[in-house]
C-alpha positions as a printed Julia matrix, in Angstrom:
235×3 Matrix{Float64}:
 -14.37  -33.72   10.36
 -14.78  -34.19    7.28
 -13.87  -32.17    4.8
 -16.46  -33.15    2.18
 -18.99  -31.49    4.24
 -17.83  -27.91    4.68
 -18.9   -24.78    2.4
 -18.45  -21.14    1.94
 -21.21  -19.36    3.94
 -23.35  -18.22    1.61
 -24.16  -15.47    3.36
 -20.65  -14.04    3.31
 -20.9   -10.64    2.34
 -17.14  -10.4     0.32
 -16.07  -11.19   -2.6
 -12.72  -10.97   -4.39
 -12.17  -10.17   -8.29
 -10.35  -11.97  -10.55
  -7.35   -9.77   -9.93
  -7.04   -9.4    -6.56
  -7.69  -13.79   -6.54
  -4.29  -13.77   -8.36
  -2.54  -11.82   -6.21
  -4.01  -14.83   -3.47
  -2.92  -17.02   -4.96
   0.84  -15.32   -5.86
   0.88  -15.31   -1.85
   0.03  -18.33   -1.12
   2.47  -19.72   -3.13
   4.9   -17.38   -2.29
   4.41  -17.05    1.4
   2.31  -19.2     2.58
   0.14  -19.18    5.47
  -0.07  -16.16    6.97
  -3.58  -15.62    7.22
  -5.95  -18.13    8.33
  -8.47  -20.95    7.61
 -11.51  -20.81   10.92
 -14.0   -23.5    10.06
 -17.7   -24.06   12.05
 -18.27  -27.58   12.81
 -22.1   -26.94   14.11
 -22.69  -25.2    10.27
 -19.79  -26.9     8.08
 -19.16  -23.51    7.62
 -15.57  -21.92    6.74
 -16.18  -18.74    8.81
 -12.74  -17.57    7.39
 -10.48  -18.22    4.55
 -13.25  -19.15    2.41
 -10.67  -17.78   -1.22
  -7.29  -19.31    0.65
  -9.39  -23.09    0.97
 -10.64  -21.83   -2.49
  -6.85  -21.88   -4.14
  -6.04  -24.74   -1.81
  -8.88  -26.93   -3.0
  -7.83  -26.16   -6.86
  -4.43  -26.62   -6.36
  -4.3   -30.74   -4.99
  -7.77  -31.79   -4.89
 -10.34  -31.09   -3.25
 -10.8   -35.1    -2.92
  -7.14  -35.16   -1.6
  -6.94  -33.44    0.89
  -7.76  -33.91    5.15
  -7.91  -32.46    8.57
  -5.54  -33.52   11.27
  -6.45  -32.86   15.01
  -2.71  -31.03   16.38
  -4.1   -29.31   19.88
  -7.24  -27.91   21.33
  -8.99  -26.25   17.83
  -5.87  -26.43   15.42
  -5.78  -29.04   13.02
  -3.3   -29.11   10.15
  -4.82  -29.3     6.14
  -2.58  -32.02    5.03
  -3.15  -34.48    1.82
  -4.28  -38.09    1.84
  -1.23  -39.44    0.62
   0.3   -37.67    3.98
   1.96  -34.86    2.91
   0.92  -31.38    4.1
  -0.07  -28.31    2.43
   1.56  -26.06    4.98
  -1.49  -24.5     6.31
  -4.14  -25.09    9.57
  -6.98  -24.46   10.24
  -9.02  -23.79   13.08
 -12.06  -25.64   14.25
 -14.88  -24.01   16.41
 -18.29  -25.0    17.85
 -19.84  -21.87   17.44
 -24.05  -21.29   16.7
 -24.6   -19.63   13.64
 -24.99  -15.57   15.38
 -21.76  -15.6    16.65
 -20.28  -16.91   13.21
 -22.07  -14.68   10.64
 -21.07  -11.7    13.31
 -17.08  -13.64   13.57
 -18.01  -13.53   10.08
 -17.92   -9.76    9.14
 -15.38   -8.63   12.58
 -12.88  -10.71    9.91
 -13.53   -8.9     7.09
 -13.72   -5.49    8.99
 -10.78   -2.54    7.48
 -11.93   -1.21   11.03
 -10.11   -3.1    12.53
  -7.16   -3.91   10.98
  -5.07   -0.71   10.94
  -3.67    1.44    8.95
  -0.32    2.34    6.95
   1.89    4.78    8.34
   4.35    7.15    6.52
   6.91    5.08    6.33
   5.35    2.29    3.67
   6.52    4.45    0.76
   9.93    3.95    1.92
  10.26    0.08    2.76
   8.6     0.12   -0.33
  10.74    1.69   -2.43
  14.48   -0.44   -0.96
  11.82   -2.92   -2.06
  10.72   -1.87   -5.45
  14.48   -2.43   -6.0
  15.5    -5.51   -4.72
  12.5    -6.77   -5.95
  11.11   -7.68   -9.64
   8.74   -5.48  -10.86
   7.11   -8.4   -11.74
   6.5   -10.28   -8.56
   5.16   -6.85   -6.98
   2.81   -6.26   -9.79
   2.11   -9.83   -9.43
   1.27   -9.73   -5.05
  -0.47   -5.97   -6.46
   2.13   -4.06   -4.27
   2.97   -1.33   -6.87
  -0.36   -0.47   -8.63
  -1.8    -0.41   -4.84
   0.07    1.34   -2.67
   2.62    3.18   -4.28
   1.7     6.14   -5.31
   2.02    8.02   -8.71
   2.69   11.04   -8.15
   5.89   10.4    -5.77
   7.01    7.63   -8.62
   9.0    10.76  -10.62
  10.55   10.93   -7.16
  11.55    7.51   -7.08
  15.51    7.3    -7.62
  16.67    2.91   -7.99
  20.27    4.32   -7.73
  20.28    5.84   -4.55
  22.0     2.33   -2.55
  24.64    2.63   -5.55
  25.77    6.28   -5.97
  29.41    7.35   -5.94
  30.78    9.22   -2.86
  31.11   12.19   -6.22
  27.78   11.69   -6.73
  26.3    12.25   -3.31
  28.63   15.38   -3.06
  27.07   16.57   -5.98
  23.53   15.81   -4.69
  24.68   17.58   -1.91
  25.55   21.28   -3.14
  23.33   21.11   -5.53
  21.1    21.26   -2.58
  22.48   23.46   -0.47
  22.56   26.43   -3.41
  18.44   25.33   -4.06
  17.59   26.16   -0.72
  20.32   29.91   -0.64
  17.83   32.54    0.29
  17.92   34.57   -2.88
  16.07   37.94   -4.09
  14.31   37.04   -6.84
  13.19   39.79   -9.88
   9.94   39.0   -11.07
   9.47   42.4   -13.65
  10.36   46.12  -11.92
   7.78   47.72  -14.21
   4.88   45.26  -12.88
   2.88   47.59  -10.14
   1.69   44.48   -8.91
   4.87   42.69   -8.41
   5.74   42.36   -4.79
   8.41   44.2    -2.69
   9.97   41.4    -1.21
  10.06   37.8    -3.0
  12.48   34.95   -1.45
  13.32   31.41   -2.26
  13.17   30.13    1.58
  13.49   25.89    1.82
  11.49   25.48   -1.35
   8.85   27.41   -1.14
   8.6    30.79   -1.84
   6.75   33.64    0.58
   5.35   37.22   -0.99
   4.47   39.89    1.57
   1.94   41.31   -0.74
  -2.04   43.53   -0.37
  -4.49   41.6     0.29
  -7.11   42.74   -3.24
  -4.41   41.53   -5.86
  -3.53   38.27   -4.39
  -5.16   36.38   -6.94
  -3.59   38.01   -9.37
  -0.26   38.16   -7.86
  -0.38   34.59   -7.44
  -1.57   33.99  -11.28
   1.48   36.33  -12.36
   4.57   34.26  -10.32
   3.33   31.26  -11.73
   3.98   32.94  -14.7
   7.46   34.16  -14.01
   8.95   31.21  -12.8
   7.54   28.68  -15.03
  10.45   26.68  -15.36
  11.79   26.62  -12.38
  10.98   23.38  -10.37
  12.88   23.87   -7.47
  10.14   26.04   -6.82
   7.7    23.52   -5.01
   4.81   26.06   -2.97
   4.21   29.59   -3.6
   2.62   31.42   -0.49
   0.79   34.6    -0.61
   0.99   36.53    2.42
  -1.54   39.08    3.28
   0.53   42.54    3.66
């Protein structure tokens, strides 16, 4: 199959901005072929991997690329001087309708799965080992590390001394102890029982003063950053 005849599918409903393209280029340089390029020989359309093929063409020159058959539908994308790009292409023999459906399915976010809660600790660990410029170049930091968690990132965790670990443990235990809190004895809306329980505050109060009471408690506890939540329970 002649690569000179291969073209992007004109109907392709996907696009990529310059920032995403920069990230793709960085990924290809770092990891090589971790996705795929699929070409339909009936139409000469690239139905998957359009942007990867574009990047290879820019890097090596479109006229310097050629396909060398490996086995079955698989070809290696090589250079005319005998060197390889490290990328492969799958060449299929499909009608246009099957090609178009495959193009849509290949880009369907509904069948790619989703990240679990394990993503954040993994990214935290990677952010310690990898330079920020690399994480940014691969579009990992801005996309996946939630701003709300940045204050919780402790990049020194792996290097803490036993003394620091012990100190943190004691501080955590202190914060988690149940203790009575005196808000304002003269306040008629003060609850009869306010306790800190594992980082949250539970309040038992009459239903008709719940909103007012929550505001009073928030105001009274301002500055005590270890109270993560206030739970108002109808008494």
